[in-house]
Coordinates of C-alpha atoms in Angstrom, one line a residue:
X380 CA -156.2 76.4 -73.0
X381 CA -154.3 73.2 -71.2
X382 CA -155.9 70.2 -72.5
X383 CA -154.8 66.4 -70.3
X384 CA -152.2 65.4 -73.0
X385 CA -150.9 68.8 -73.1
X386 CA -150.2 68.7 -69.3
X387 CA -147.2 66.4 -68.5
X388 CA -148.2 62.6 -66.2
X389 CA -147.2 63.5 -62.7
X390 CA -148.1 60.3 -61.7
X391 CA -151.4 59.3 -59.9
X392 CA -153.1 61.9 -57.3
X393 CA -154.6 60.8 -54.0
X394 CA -157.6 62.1 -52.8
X395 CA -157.2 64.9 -50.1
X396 CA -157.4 64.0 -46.9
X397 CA -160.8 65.2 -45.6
X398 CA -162.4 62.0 -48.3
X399 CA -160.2 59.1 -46.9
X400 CA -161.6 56.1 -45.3
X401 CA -161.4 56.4 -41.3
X402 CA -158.9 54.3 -40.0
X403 CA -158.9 51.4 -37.6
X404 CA -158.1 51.9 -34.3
X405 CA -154.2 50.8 -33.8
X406 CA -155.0 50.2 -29.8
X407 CA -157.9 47.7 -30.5
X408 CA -157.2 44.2 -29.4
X409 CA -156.1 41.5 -32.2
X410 CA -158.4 38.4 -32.7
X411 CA -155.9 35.7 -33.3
X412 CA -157.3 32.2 -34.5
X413 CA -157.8 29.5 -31.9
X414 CA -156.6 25.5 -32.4
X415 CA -152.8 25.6 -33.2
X416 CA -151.4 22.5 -32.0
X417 CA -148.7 23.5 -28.7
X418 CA -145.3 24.5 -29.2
X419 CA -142.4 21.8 -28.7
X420 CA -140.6 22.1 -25.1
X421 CA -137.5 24.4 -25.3
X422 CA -134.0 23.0 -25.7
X423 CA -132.0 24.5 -23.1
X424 CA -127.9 24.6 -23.6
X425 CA -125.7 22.3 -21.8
X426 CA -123.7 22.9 -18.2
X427 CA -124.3 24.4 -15.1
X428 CA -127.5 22.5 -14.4
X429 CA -128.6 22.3 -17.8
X430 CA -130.7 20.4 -19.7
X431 CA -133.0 19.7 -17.2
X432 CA -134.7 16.3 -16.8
X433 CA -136.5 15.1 -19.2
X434 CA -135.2 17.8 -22.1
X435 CA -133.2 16.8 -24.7
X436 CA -129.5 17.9 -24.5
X437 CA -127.9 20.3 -26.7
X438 CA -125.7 19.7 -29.4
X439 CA -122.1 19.2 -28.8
X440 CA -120.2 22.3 -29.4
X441 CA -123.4 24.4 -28.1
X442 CA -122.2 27.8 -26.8
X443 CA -125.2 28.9 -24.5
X444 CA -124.3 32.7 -25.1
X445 CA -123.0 32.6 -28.9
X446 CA -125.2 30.1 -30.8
X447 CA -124.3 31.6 -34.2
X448 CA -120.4 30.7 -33.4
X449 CA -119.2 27.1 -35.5
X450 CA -118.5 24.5 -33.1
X451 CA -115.2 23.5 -32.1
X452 CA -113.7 20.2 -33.3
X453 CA -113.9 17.8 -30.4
X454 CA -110.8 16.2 -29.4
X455 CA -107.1 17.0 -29.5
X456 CA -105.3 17.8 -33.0
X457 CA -103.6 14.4 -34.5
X458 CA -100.6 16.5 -35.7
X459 CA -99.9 17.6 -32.5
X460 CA -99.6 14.4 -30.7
X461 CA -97.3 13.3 -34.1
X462 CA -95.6 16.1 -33.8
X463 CA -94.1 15.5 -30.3
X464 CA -93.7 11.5 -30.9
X465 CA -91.8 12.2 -33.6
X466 CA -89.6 14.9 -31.5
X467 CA -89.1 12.5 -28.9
X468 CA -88.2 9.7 -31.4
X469 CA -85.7 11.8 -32.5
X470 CA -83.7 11.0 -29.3
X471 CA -84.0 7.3 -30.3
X472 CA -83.0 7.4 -34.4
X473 CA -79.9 9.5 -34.5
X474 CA -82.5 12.5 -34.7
X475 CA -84.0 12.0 -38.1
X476 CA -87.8 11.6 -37.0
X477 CA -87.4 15.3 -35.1
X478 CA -87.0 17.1 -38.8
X479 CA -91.0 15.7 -39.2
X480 CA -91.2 16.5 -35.5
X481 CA -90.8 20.3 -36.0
X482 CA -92.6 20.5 -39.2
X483 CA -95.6 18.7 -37.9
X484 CA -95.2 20.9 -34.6
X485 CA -95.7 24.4 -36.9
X486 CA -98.6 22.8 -39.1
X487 CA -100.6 21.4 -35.6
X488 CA -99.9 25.0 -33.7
X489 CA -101.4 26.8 -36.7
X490 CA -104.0 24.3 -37.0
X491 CA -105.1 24.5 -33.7
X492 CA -105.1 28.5 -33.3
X493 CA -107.3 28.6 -36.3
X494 CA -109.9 25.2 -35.4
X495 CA -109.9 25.9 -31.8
X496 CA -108.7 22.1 -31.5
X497 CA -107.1 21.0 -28.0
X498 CA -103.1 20.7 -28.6
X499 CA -101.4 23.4 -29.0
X500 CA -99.4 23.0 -25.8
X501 CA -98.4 19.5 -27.3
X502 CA -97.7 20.6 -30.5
X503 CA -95.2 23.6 -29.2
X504 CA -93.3 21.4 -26.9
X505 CA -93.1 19.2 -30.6
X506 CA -91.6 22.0 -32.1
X507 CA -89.4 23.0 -29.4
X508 CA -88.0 19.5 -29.0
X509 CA -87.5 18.9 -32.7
X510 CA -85.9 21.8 -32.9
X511 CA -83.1 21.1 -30.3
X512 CA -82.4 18.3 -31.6
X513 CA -82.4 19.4 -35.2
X514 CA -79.9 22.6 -34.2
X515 CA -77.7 19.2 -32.0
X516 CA -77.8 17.5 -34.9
X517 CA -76.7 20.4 -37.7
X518 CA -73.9 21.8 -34.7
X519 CA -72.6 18.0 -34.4
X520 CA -72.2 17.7 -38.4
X521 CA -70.4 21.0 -38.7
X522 CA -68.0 19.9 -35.7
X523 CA -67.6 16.5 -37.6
X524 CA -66.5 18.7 -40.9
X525 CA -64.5 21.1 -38.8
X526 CA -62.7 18.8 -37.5
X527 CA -62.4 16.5 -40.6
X528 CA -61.4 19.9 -42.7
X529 CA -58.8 20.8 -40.2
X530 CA -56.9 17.6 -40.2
X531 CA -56.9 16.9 -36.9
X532 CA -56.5 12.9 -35.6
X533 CA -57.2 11.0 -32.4
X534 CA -54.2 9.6 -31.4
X535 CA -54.7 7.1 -28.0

């Protein structure tokens, strides 16, 4: 004969389902409580007509159909205007500053691809600049050792 502790636990039973407790009806109308004070006025995203008057504007940076995306930095990328002052002060100091010009050109352009930062036109037209006049600059001191090397002297 099975006796309770000779029969192994297989965990609590429910009670068939002819016993259970009717259940409510799922279609019946809720009874929500009454007195909640109103809900603030929507914020509404910037441009093309919005906000409208008398709603608070959006955040700058606010994409109206990707709110989850990280703003933008506002403003164009620092590197990028240095980058092309430099390039162009290149022209004026024998062509040192356009060494800086093209570095700062490669930093700003990868900078602003991964911010989203206004520049990147600026900082390629550094790069390209500074790096004409670097190539002028490394073709005129190989001419200068070529010629120097070879021997060769202006004579008037």
């Amino acid at each position: 004969m099975n006796t309770p502790q000779d029969q192994p636990f297989r965990g609590a039973e429910f009670p068939p389902l002819e016993q259970s407790a009717p259940q409510p009806d799922p279609y019946a109308p809720v009874d929500y409580p009454t007195g909640y004070p109103p809900l603030p006025p929507p914020v509404y995203p910037q441009g093309a007509g919005y906000p409208p008057p008398g709603y608070p504007p959006a955040y700058p940076g606010y994409h109206p159909y990707d709110p989850y995306r990280p703003a933008a930095p506002l403003g164009t990328n620092g590197k990028a205007i240095a980058s092309l002052v430099t390039a162009l002060a290149g022209l004026m100091f024998c062509g040192l500053p356009s060494i800086a010009g093209l570095i700062l050109g490669i930093i700003a352009m990868r900078e602003c691809r991964r911010t989203g930062q206004d520049g990147y036109g600026l900082a390629l037209a550094g790069t390209i600049v500074g790096g004409l006049i670097t190539a002028l600059i490394v073709l005129y001191f190989v001419f200068v050792i070529g010629i120097a090397a070879s021997g060769w002297q202006w004579a008037p």
